[in-house]
CSV table of C-alpha atoms and ligand atoms in Angstrom, one decimal:
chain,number,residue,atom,x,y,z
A,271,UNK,CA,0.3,80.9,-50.4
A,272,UNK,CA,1.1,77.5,-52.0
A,273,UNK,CA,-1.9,75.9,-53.4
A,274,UNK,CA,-4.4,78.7,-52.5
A,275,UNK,CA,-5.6,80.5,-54.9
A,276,UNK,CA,-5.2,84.7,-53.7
A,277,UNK,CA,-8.0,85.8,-52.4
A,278,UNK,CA,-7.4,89.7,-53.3
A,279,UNK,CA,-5.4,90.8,-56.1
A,280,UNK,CA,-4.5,94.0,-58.4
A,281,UNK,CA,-4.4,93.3,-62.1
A,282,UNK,CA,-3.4,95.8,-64.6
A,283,UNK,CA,-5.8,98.4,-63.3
A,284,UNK,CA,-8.7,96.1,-62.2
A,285,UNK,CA,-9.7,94.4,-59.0
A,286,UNK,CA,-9.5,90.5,-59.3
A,287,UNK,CA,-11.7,89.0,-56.6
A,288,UNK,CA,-11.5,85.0,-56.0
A,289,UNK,CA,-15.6,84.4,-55.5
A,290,UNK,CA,-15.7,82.7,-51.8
A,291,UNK,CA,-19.3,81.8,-52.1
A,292,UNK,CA,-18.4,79.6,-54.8
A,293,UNK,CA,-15.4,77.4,-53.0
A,294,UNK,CA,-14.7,74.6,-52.8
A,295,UNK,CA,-16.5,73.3,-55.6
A,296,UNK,CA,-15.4,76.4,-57.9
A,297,UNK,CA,-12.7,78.5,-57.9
A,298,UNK,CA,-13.7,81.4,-59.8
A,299,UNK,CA,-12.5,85.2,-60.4
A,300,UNK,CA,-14.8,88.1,-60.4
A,301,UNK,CA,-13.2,91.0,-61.9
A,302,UNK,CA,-14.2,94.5,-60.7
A,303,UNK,CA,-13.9,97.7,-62.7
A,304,UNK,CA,-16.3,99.8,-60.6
A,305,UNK,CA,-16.7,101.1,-57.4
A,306,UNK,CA,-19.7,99.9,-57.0
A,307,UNK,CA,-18.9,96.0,-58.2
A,308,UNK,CA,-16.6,96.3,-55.3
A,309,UNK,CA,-18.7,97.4,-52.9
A,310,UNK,CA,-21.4,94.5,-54.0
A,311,UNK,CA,-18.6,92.1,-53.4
A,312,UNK,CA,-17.7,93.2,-50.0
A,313,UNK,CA,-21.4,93.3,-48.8
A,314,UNK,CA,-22.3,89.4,-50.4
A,315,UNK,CA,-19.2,88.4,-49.2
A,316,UNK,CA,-17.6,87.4,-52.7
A,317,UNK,CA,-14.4,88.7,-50.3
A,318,UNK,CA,-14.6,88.6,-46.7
A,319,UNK,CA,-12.6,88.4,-43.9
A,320,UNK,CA,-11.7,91.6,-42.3
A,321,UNK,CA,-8.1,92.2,-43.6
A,322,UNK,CA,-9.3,90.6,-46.9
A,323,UNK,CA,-12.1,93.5,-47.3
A,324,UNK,CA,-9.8,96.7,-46.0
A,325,UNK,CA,-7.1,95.5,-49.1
A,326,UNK,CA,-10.3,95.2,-51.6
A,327,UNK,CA,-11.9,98.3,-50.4
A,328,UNK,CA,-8.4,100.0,-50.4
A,329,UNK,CA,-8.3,99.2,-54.4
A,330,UNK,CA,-11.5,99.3,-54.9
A,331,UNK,CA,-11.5,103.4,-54.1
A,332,UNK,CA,-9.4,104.8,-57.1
A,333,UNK,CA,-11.0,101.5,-59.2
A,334,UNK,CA,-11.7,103.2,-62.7
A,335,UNK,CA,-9.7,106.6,-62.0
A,336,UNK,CA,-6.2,106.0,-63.7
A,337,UNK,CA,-7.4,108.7,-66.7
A,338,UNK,CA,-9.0,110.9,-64.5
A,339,UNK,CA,-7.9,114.5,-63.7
A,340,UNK,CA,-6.6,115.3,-60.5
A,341,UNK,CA,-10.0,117.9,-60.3
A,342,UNK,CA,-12.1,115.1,-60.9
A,343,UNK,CA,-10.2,113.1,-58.1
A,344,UNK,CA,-10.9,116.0,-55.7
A,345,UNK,CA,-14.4,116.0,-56.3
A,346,UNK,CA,-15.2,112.3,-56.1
A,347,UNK,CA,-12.7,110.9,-53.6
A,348,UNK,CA,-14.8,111.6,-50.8
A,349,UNK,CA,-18.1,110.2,-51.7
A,350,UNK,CA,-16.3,107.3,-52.9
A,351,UNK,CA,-14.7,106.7,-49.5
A,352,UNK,CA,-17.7,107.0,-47.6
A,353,UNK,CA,-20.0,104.6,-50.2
A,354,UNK,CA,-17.4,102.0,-49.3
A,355,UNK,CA,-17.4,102.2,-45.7
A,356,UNK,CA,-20.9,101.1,-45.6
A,357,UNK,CA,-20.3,97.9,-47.6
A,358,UNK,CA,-20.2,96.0,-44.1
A,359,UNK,CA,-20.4,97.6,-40.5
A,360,UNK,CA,-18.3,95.3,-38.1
A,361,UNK,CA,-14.8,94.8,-39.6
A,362,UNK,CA,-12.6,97.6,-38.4
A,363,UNK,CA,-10.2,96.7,-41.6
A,364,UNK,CA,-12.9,98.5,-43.7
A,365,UNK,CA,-12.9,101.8,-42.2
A,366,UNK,CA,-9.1,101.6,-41.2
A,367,UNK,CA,-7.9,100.6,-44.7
A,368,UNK,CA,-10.4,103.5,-45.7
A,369,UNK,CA,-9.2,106.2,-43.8
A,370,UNK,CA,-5.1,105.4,-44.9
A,371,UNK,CA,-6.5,106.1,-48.5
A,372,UNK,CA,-8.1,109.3,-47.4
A,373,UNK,CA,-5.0,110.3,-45.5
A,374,UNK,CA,-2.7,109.8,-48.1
A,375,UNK,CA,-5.3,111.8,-50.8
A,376,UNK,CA,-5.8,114.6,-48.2
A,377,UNK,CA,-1.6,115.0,-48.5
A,378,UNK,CA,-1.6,114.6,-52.4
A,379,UNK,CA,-4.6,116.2,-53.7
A,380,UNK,CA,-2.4,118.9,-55.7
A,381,UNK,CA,-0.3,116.4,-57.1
A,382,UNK,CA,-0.5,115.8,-60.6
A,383,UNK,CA,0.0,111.8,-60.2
A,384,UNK,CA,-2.6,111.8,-57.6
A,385,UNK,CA,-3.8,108.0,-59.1
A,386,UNK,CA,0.0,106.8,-58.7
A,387,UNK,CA,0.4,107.7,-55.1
A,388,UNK,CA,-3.0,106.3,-54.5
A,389,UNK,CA,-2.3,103.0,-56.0
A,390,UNK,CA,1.2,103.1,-53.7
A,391,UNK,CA,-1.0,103.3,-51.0
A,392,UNK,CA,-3.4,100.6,-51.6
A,393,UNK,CA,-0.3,97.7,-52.5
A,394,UNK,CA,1.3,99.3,-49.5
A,395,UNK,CA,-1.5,98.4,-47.3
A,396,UNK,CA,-1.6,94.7,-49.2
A,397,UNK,CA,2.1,94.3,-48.6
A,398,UNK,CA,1.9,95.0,-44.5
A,399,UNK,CA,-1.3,93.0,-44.3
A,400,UNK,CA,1.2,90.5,-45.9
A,401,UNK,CA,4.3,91.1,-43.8
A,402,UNK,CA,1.4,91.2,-40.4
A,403,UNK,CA,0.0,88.0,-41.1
A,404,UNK,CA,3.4,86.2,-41.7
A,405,UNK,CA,4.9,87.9,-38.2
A,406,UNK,CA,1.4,86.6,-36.4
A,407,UNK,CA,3.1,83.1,-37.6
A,408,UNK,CA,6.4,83.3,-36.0
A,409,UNK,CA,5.0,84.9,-32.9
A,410,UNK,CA,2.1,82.3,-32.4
A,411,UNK,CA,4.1,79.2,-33.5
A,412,UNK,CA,5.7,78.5,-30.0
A,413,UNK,CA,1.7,78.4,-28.9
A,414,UNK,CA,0.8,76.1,-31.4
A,415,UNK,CA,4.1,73.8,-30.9
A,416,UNK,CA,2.7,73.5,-27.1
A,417,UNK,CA,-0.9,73.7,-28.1
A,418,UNK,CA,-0.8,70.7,-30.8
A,419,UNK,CA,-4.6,70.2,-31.0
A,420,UNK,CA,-6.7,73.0,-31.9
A,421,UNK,CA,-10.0,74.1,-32.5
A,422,UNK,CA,-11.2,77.0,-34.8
A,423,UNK,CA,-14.3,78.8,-35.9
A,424,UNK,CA,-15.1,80.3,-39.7
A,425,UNK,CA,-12.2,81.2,-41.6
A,426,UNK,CA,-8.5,83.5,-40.6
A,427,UNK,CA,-6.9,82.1,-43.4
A,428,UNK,CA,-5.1,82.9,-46.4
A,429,UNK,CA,-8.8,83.3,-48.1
A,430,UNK,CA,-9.4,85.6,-45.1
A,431,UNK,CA,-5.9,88.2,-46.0
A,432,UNK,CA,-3.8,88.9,-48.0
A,433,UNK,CA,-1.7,85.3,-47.7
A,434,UNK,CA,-1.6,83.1,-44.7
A,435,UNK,CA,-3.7,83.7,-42.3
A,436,UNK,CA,-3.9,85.3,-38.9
A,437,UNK,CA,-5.2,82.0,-36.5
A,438,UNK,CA,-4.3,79.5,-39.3
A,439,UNK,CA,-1.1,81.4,-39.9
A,440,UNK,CA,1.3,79.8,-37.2
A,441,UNK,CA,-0.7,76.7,-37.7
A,442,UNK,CA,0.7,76.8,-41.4
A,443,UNK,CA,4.1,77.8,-40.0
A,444,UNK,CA,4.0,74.9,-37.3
A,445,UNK,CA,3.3,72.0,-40.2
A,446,UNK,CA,6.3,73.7,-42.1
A,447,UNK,CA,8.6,73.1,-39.6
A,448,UNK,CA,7.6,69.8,-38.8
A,449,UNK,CA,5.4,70.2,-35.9
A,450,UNK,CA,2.6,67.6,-35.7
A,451,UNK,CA,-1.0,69.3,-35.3
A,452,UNK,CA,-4.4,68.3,-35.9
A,453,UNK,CA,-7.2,71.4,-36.1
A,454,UNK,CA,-11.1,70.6,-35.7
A,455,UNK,CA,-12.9,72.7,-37.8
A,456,UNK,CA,-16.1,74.1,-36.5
A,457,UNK,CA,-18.4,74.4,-39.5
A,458,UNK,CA,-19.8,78.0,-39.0
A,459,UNK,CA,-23.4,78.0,-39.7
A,460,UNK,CA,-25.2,80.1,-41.4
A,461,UNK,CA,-22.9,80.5,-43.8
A,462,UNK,CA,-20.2,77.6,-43.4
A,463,UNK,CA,-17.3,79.6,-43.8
A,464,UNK,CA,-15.1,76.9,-41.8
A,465,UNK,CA,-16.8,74.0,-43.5
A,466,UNK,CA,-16.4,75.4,-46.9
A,467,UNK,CA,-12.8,77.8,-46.7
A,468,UNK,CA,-11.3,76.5,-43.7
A,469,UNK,CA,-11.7,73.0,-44.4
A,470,UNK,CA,-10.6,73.9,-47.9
A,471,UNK,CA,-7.5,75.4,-47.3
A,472,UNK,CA,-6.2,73.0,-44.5
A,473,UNK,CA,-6.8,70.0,-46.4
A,474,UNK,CA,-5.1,71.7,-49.6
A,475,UNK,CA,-1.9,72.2,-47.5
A,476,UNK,CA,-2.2,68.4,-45.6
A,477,UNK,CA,-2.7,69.8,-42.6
A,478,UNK,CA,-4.5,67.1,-40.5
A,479,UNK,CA,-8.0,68.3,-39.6
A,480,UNK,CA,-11.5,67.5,-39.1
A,481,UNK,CA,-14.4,69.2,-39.8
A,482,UNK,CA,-17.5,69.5,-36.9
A,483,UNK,CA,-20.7,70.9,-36.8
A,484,UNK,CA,-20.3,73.8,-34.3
A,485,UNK,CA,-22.9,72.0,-32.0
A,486,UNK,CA,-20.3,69.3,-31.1
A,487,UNK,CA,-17.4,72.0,-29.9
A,488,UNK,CA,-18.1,71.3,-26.3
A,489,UNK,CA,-18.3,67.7,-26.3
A,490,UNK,CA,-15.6,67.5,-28.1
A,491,UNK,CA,-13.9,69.5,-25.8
A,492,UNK,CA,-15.1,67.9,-22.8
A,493,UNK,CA,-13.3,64.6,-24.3
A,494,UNK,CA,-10.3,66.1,-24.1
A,495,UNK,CA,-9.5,66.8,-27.7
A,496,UNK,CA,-8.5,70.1,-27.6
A,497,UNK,CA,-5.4,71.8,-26.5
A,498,UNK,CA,-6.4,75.6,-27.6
A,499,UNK,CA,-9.0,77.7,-29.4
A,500,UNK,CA,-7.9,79.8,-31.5
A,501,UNK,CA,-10.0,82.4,-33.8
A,502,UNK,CA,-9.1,85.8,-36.1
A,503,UNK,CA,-11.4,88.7,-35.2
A,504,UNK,CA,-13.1,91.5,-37.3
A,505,UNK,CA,-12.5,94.4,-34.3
A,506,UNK,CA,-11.0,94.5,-30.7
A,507,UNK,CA,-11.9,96.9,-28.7
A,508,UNK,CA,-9.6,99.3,-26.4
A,509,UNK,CA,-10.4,96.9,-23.6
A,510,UNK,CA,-9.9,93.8,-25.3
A,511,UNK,CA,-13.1,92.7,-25.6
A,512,UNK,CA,-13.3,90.7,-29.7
A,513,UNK,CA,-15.8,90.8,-32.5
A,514,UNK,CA,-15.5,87.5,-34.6
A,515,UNK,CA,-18.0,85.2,-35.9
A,516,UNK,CA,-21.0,84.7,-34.8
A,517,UNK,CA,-20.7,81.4,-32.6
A,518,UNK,CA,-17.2,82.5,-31.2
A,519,UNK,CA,-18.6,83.8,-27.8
A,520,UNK,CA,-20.4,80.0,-27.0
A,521,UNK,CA,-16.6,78.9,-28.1
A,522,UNK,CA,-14.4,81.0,-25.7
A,523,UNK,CA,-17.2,80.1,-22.7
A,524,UNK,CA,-16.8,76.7,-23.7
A,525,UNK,CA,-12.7,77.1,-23.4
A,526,UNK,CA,-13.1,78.3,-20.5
A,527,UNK,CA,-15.3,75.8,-18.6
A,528,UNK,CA,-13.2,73.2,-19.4
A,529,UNK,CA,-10.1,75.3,-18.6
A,530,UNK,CA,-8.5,75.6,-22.4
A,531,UNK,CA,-6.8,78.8,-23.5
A,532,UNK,CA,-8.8,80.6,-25.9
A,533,UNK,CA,-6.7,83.0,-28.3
A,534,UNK,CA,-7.2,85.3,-31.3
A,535,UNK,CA,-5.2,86.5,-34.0
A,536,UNK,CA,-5.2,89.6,-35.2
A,537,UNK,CA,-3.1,92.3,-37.1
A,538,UNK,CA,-3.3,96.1,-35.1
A,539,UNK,CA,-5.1,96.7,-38.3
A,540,UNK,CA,-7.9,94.9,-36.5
A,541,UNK,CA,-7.2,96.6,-33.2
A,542,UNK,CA,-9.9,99.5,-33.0
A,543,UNK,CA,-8.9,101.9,-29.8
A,544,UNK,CA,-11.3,103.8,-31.0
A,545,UNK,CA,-14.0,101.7,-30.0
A,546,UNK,CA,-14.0,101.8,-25.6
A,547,UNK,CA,-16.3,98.2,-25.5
A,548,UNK,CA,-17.8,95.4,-27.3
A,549,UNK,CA,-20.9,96.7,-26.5
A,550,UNK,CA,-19.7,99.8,-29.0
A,551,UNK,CA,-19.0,97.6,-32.0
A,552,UNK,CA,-22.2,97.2,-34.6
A,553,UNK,CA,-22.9,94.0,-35.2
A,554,UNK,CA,-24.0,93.1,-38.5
A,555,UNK,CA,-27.5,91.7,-38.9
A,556,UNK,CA,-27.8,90.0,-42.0
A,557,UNK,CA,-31.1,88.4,-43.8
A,558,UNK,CA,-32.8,85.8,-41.8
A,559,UNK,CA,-33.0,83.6,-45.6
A,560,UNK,CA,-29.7,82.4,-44.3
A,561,UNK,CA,-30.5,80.6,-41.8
A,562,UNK,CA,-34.2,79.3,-43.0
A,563,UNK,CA,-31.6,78.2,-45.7
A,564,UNK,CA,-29.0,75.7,-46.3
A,565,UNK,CA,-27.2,77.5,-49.4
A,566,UNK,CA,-30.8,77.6,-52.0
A,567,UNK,CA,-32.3,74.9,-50.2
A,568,UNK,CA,-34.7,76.2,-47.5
A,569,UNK,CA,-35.0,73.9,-44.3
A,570,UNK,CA,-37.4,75.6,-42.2
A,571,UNK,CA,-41.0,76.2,-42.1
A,572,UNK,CA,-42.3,79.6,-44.8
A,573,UNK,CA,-43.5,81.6,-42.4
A,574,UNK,CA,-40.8,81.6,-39.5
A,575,UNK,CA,-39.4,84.5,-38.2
A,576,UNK,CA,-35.5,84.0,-38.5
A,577,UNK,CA,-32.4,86.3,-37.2
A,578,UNK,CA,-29.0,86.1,-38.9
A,579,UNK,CA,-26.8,88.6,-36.5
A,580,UNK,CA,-23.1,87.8,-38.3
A,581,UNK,CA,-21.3,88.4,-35.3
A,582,UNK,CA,-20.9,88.0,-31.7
A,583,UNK,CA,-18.5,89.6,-28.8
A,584,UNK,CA,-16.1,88.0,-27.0
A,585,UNK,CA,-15.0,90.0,-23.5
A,586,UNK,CA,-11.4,89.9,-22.8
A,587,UNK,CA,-12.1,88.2,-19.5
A,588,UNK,CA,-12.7,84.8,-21.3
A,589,UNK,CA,-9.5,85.8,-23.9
A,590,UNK,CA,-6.0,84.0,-22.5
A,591,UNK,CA,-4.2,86.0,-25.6
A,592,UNK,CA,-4.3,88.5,-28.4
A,593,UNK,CA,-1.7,86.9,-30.9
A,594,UNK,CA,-0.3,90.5,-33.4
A,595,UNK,CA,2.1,90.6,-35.9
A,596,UNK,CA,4.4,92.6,-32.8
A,597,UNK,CA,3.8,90.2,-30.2
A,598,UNK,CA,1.2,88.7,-28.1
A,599,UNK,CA,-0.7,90.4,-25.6
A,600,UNK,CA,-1.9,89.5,-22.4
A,601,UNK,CA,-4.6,90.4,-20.2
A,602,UNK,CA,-4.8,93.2,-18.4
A,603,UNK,CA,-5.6,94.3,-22.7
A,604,UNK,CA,-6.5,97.6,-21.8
A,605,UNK,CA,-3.3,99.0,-21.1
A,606,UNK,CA,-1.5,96.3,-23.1
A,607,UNK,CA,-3.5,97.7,-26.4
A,608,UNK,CA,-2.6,101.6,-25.5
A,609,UNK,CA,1.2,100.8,-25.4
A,610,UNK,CA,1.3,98.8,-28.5
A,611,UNK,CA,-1.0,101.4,-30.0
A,612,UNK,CA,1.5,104.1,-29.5
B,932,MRU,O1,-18.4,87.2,-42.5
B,932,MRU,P1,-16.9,86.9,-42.7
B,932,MRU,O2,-16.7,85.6,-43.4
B,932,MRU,O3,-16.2,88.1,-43.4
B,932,MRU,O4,-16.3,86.8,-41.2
B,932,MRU,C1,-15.0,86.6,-41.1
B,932,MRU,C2,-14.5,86.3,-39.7
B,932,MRU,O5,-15.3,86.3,-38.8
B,932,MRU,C3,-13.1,86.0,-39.5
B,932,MRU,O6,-12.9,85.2,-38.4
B,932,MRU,C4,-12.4,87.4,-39.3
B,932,MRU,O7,-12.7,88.3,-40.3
B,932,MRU,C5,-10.9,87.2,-39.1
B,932,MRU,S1,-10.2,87.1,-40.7
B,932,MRU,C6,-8.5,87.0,-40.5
């Protein structure tokens, strides 16, 4: 996308990440040539966002294998799959983008160009990713034309995917075509994902925005600021029910006491039917350093105890719409997910 740098990209063999923890104030390229750097980059978030880790994992699978027999394939495909899969528990991307690569080896493991079919796998999964997140746009942009003044949390951005965005996506497509919006940014804490990417990205395209601490959502809501909510989510459920960023559940409750539609944006790659409930998604806990922490700097007393859960639930009850790159869905999700599903 114009004037962000890619987030996820192939390179003669290697995996080029862009180093989120570093933006804005560097924009720097790790380069990955082993499983295992790949799996470090997906659990310290040097990529992240859920689509954004399926494509990297996806690469990262058959990273180093271009020379290797299709024996040695066999015997280390599996292992490699599984190692991966544990980088981070709550994206469904992760496992989904996971499981394509191990279908696609299951159906080619006699095949002498094993690596080739591989690697057609992983840019195929980059290229939908890309043709999801720009279908989200068109189908959200009517939303975002009536729904001028939004509010989001963390980052569904280009950063986030392979280019564009999921929530930020029609938003993009909206100041494209000349609609006027304005998007308050809710800073993210722990690890200021909107303050630092979001914020980022918007401003690099001129799209009008203000940045918040995510403690001033409500009032600012309450003033009448806000025409919609919308987020990107790391797993739905079959029921509708969305895993996104931790602070996203005070968000949608906040929507909805004051009677603003609260959407999310996903690709079905996010969709898990798998999964019956939020109460059936893992949430990921991560070290309590981030929040005692403001990036190295700690803020809070040595010896207190500290949670960082990365994640919260939304139920579908609070959720007016699930924007996907084949339409939006609307509540009753349940049966909306199994049809689209199908
Ligand atoms: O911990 P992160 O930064 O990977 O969390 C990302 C989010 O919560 C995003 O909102 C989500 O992955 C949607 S990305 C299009």
């Amino acid at each position: 996308m114009k004037n962000i740098p890619v987030s996820v990209e192939w390179c003669d063999n290697k995996l080029c990440l862009l180093d989120q923890r570093k933006l804005p104030l560097e924009e720097e390229t790790v380069i990955c040539e082993t499983l295992d750097q790949v799996y470090e980059a997906i659990r310290t978030l040097t990529v992240r966002g859920a689509p954004a880790i399926g494509i990297a994992a996806a690469y990262g699978s058959i990273l180093g294998l271009e020379d290797t027999s299709v024996d040695e394939i066999n015997r280390v495909f599996d292992f490699r799959l599984n190692r991966l899969v544990h980088a981070r528990p709550t994206a469904v991307n992760l496992s989904w983008a996971l499981e394509r690569m191990r279908s696609c080896w299951k159906s080619n493991n006699d095949n002498s160009d094993i690596y080739g079919c591989l690697l057609k796998e992983a840019i195929k999964i980059h290229e939908e990713d890309r043709a999801a997140c720009r279908a989200i746009g068109e189908n959200g942009l009517d939303l975002v034309r009536r729904h001028p003044n939004l509010l989001t949390h963390c980052n569904a951005g280009s950063l986030a995917v392979s280019e564009l965005g999921t929530a930020l996506a029609p938003i993009y497509l909206a100041k494209e075509r000349g609609f006027d919006v304005h998007v308050y940014v809710d800073e993210t804490r722990p690890l200021l994902q909107g303050a630092r990417l979001t914020a980022f990205e918007l401003e690099r395209n001129a799209v009008p925005c203000t940045l918040i601490s995510d403690n001033m959502a409500a009032h600012i809501m309450s003033e009448g600021r806000v025409d919609m909510v919308i987020t990107g989510a790391d797993r739905i459920a079959a029921n509708g029910d969305a895993a996104n960023k931790i602070g996203t559940l005070s968000l949608a409750i906040s929507a909805n006491y004051f009677g603003i539609p609260f959407y999310v944006a996903v690709p079905l790659s996010s969709v898990d039917p798998d999964t019956q409930s939020g109460s059936d998604i893992t949430i990921e806990e991560r070290d309590g350093s981030e929040v005692t922490h403001l990036g190295d700097m700690r803020v809070a007393p040595r010896s207190v105890l500290a949670r960082s859960p990365a994640f919260d639930v939304t139920p579908a009850e609070l959720i007016a719409g699930i924007v996907t790159e084949k339409g939006i869905l609307t509540p009753p999700f349940g049966h909306a997910i199994q049809k689209i599903m199908n």
